[in-house]
């Protein structure tokens, strides 16, 4: 989650924006993004600019996509096993979302 107050006050953030430093980050990581502003913030995070972000518990961004489950089970499980209650589901990868008729379809 973006820490907007810190972003507004940050000299580093202003320097990144004014000097187009994100282009350097993209070259460094050989990154070819497709998600516009999401890509920008992914690159900032990759450079460990932690003061610009809040870390929220997985209950606030419960990932439903199982596309990468077989690539790295340890990492996958760390992002997909959240304790209850879940506050916000992330319905990426054409995932089926909980509904009012079936709110518990994702119980584990």
JSON list of C-alpha atoms in Angstrom, two decimals, residues 41-104:
[
{"chain": "A", "resi": 41, "resn": "UNK", "atom": "CA", "xyz": [5.72, 0.76, -7.88]},
{"chain": "A", "resi": 42, "resn": "UNK", "atom": "CA", "xyz": [7.04, -2.80, -8.34]},
{"chain": "A", "resi": 43, "resn": "UNK", "atom": "CA", "xyz": [10.36, -1.32, -9.44]},
{"chain": "A", "resi": 44, "resn": "UNK", "atom": "CA", "xyz": [10.42, 1.09, -6.49]},
{"chain": "A", "resi": 45, "resn": "UNK", "atom": "CA", "xyz": [9.81, -1.85, -4.17]},
{"chain": "A", "resi": 46, "resn": "UNK", "atom": "CA", "xyz": [12.55, -3.88, -5.88]},
{"chain": "A", "resi": 47, "resn": "UNK", "atom": "CA", "xyz": [14.96, -1.07, -5.02]},
{"chain": "A", "resi": 48, "resn": "UNK", "atom": "CA", "xyz": [13.97, -1.39, -1.35]},
{"chain": "A", "resi": 49, "resn": "UNK", "atom": "CA", "xyz": [12.41, 2.02, -0.94]},
{"chain": "A", "resi": 50, "resn": "UNK", "atom": "CA", "xyz": [10.45, 0.65, 2.02]},
{"chain": "A", "resi": 51, "resn": "UNK", "atom": "CA", "xyz": [9.69, 4.07, 3.48]},
{"chain": "A", "resi": 52, "resn": "UNK", "atom": "CA", "xyz": [7.34, 4.70, 0.54]},
{"chain": "A", "resi": 53, "resn": "UNK", "atom": "CA", "xyz": [5.07, 1.73, 1.30]},
{"chain": "A", "resi": 54, "resn": "UNK", "atom": "CA", "xyz": [3.00, 0.18, 4.05]},
{"chain": "A", "resi": 55, "resn": "UNK", "atom": "CA", "xyz": [3.10, -3.58, 4.40]},
{"chain": "A", "resi": 56, "resn": "UNK", "atom": "CA", "xyz": [-0.39, -4.93, 4.93]},
{"chain": "A", "resi": 57, "resn": "UNK", "atom": "CA", "xyz": [-1.24, -8.42, 6.19]},
{"chain": "A", "resi": 58, "resn": "UNK", "atom": "CA", "xyz": [-2.29, -10.92, 3.51]},
{"chain": "A", "resi": 59, "resn": "UNK", "atom": "CA", "xyz": [-5.87, -10.82, 4.85]},
{"chain": "A", "resi": 60, "resn": "UNK", "atom": "CA", "xyz": [-6.16, -7.43, 3.08]},
{"chain": "A", "resi": 61, "resn": "UNK", "atom": "CA", "xyz": [-4.99, -8.76, -0.31]},
{"chain": "A", "resi": 62, "resn": "UNK", "atom": "CA", "xyz": [-5.88, -12.46, -0.37]},
{"chain": "A", "resi": 63, "resn": "UNK", "atom": "CA", "xyz": [-4.60, -13.76, -3.71]},
{"chain": "A", "resi": 64, "resn": "UNK", "atom": "CA", "xyz": [-6.96, -16.20, -5.46]},
{"chain": "A", "resi": 65, "resn": "UNK", "atom": "CA", "xyz": [-4.85, -17.01, -8.52]},
{"chain": "A", "resi": 66, "resn": "UNK", "atom": "CA", "xyz": [-3.27, -20.49, -8.56]},
{"chain": "A", "resi": 67, "resn": "UNK", "atom": "CA", "xyz": [-1.36, -19.99, -11.82]},
{"chain": "A", "resi": 68, "resn": "UNK", "atom": "CA", "xyz": [2.10, -20.10, -10.24]},
{"chain": "A", "resi": 69, "resn": "UNK", "atom": "CA", "xyz": [1.40, -22.73, -7.58]},
{"chain": "A", "resi": 70, "resn": "UNK", "atom": "CA", "xyz": [3.80, -25.25, -9.11]},
{"chain": "A", "resi": 71, "resn": "UNK", "atom": "CA", "xyz": [6.75, -22.90, -9.66]},
{"chain": "A", "resi": 72, "resn": "UNK", "atom": "CA", "xyz": [7.87, -22.32, -6.06]},
{"chain": "A", "resi": 73, "resn": "UNK", "atom": "CA", "xyz": [5.64, -23.89, -3.42]},
{"chain": "A", "resi": 74, "resn": "UNK", "atom": "CA", "xyz": [7.27, -22.17, -0.43]},
{"chain": "A", "resi": 75, "resn": "UNK", "atom": "CA", "xyz": [6.89, -18.66, -1.84]},
{"chain": "A", "resi": 76, "resn": "UNK", "atom": "CA", "xyz": [3.45, -19.45, -3.24]},
{"chain": "A", "resi": 77, "resn": "UNK", "atom": "CA", "xyz": [2.17, -20.73, 0.10]},
{"chain": "A", "resi": 78, "resn": "UNK", "atom": "CA", "xyz": [3.50, -17.69, 1.96]},
{"chain": "A", "resi": 79, "resn": "UNK", "atom": "CA", "xyz": [1.21, -15.50, -0.17]},
{"chain": "A", "resi": 80, "resn": "UNK", "atom": "CA", "xyz": [-1.80, -17.81, -0.29]},
{"chain": "A", "resi": 81, "resn": "UNK", "atom": "CA", "xyz": [-2.24, -19.13, 3.23]},
{"chain": "A", "resi": 82, "resn": "UNK", "atom": "CA", "xyz": [-3.83, -16.32, 5.20]},
{"chain": "A", "resi": 83, "resn": "UNK", "atom": "CA", "xyz": [-5.48, -16.69, 8.57]},
{"chain": "A", "resi": 84, "resn": "UNK", "atom": "CA", "xyz": [-9.15, -15.79, 8.83]},
{"chain": "A", "resi": 85, "resn": "UNK", "atom": "CA", "xyz": [-10.92, -13.46, 8.57]},
{"chain": "A", "resi": 86, "resn": "UNK", "atom": "CA", "xyz": [-10.20, -12.30, 5.02]},
{"chain": "A", "resi": 87, "resn": "UNK", "atom": "CA", "xyz": [-11.05, -8.63, 4.41]},
{"chain": "A", "resi": 88, "resn": "UNK", "atom": "CA", "xyz": [-10.23, -8.21, 0.69]},
{"chain": "A", "resi": 89, "resn": "UNK", "atom": "CA", "xyz": [-9.91, -10.76, -2.11]},
{"chain": "A", "resi": 90, "resn": "UNK", "atom": "CA", "xyz": [-7.64, -10.17, -5.10]},
{"chain": "A", "resi": 91, "resn": "UNK", "atom": "CA", "xyz": [-9.46, -11.78, -8.02]},
{"chain": "A", "resi": 92, "resn": "UNK", "atom": "CA", "xyz": [-6.58, -11.96, -10.48]},
{"chain": "A", "resi": 93, "resn": "UNK", "atom": "CA", "xyz": [-6.10, -14.64, -13.19]},
{"chain": "A", "resi": 94, "resn": "UNK", "atom": "CA", "xyz": [-9.84, -14.85, -13.88]},
{"chain": "A", "resi": 95, "resn": "UNK", "atom": "CA", "xyz": [-10.36, -16.29, -10.39]},
{"chain": "A", "resi": 96, "resn": "UNK", "atom": "CA", "xyz": [-13.83, -16.97, -9.07]},
{"chain": "A", "resi": 97, "resn": "UNK", "atom": "CA", "xyz": [-14.73, -14.45, -6.37]},
{"chain": "A", "resi": 98, "resn": "UNK", "atom": "CA", "xyz": [-16.75, -15.18, -3.22]},
{"chain": "A", "resi": 99, "resn": "UNK", "atom": "CA", "xyz": [-20.37, -14.07, -3.50]},
{"chain": "A", "resi": 100, "resn": "UNK", "atom": "CA", "xyz": [-23.13, -13.27, -1.04]},
{"chain": "A", "resi": 101, "resn": "UNK", "atom": "CA", "xyz": [-24.70, -16.63, -2.00]},
{"chain": "A", "resi": 102, "resn": "UNK", "atom": "CA", "xyz": [-21.47, -18.53, -1.33]},
{"chain": "A", "resi": 103, "resn": "UNK", "atom": "CA", "xyz": [-19.18, -16.37, 0.85]},
{"chain": "A", "resi": 104, "resn": "UNK", "atom": "CA", "xyz": [-17.23, -19.34, 2.24]}
]
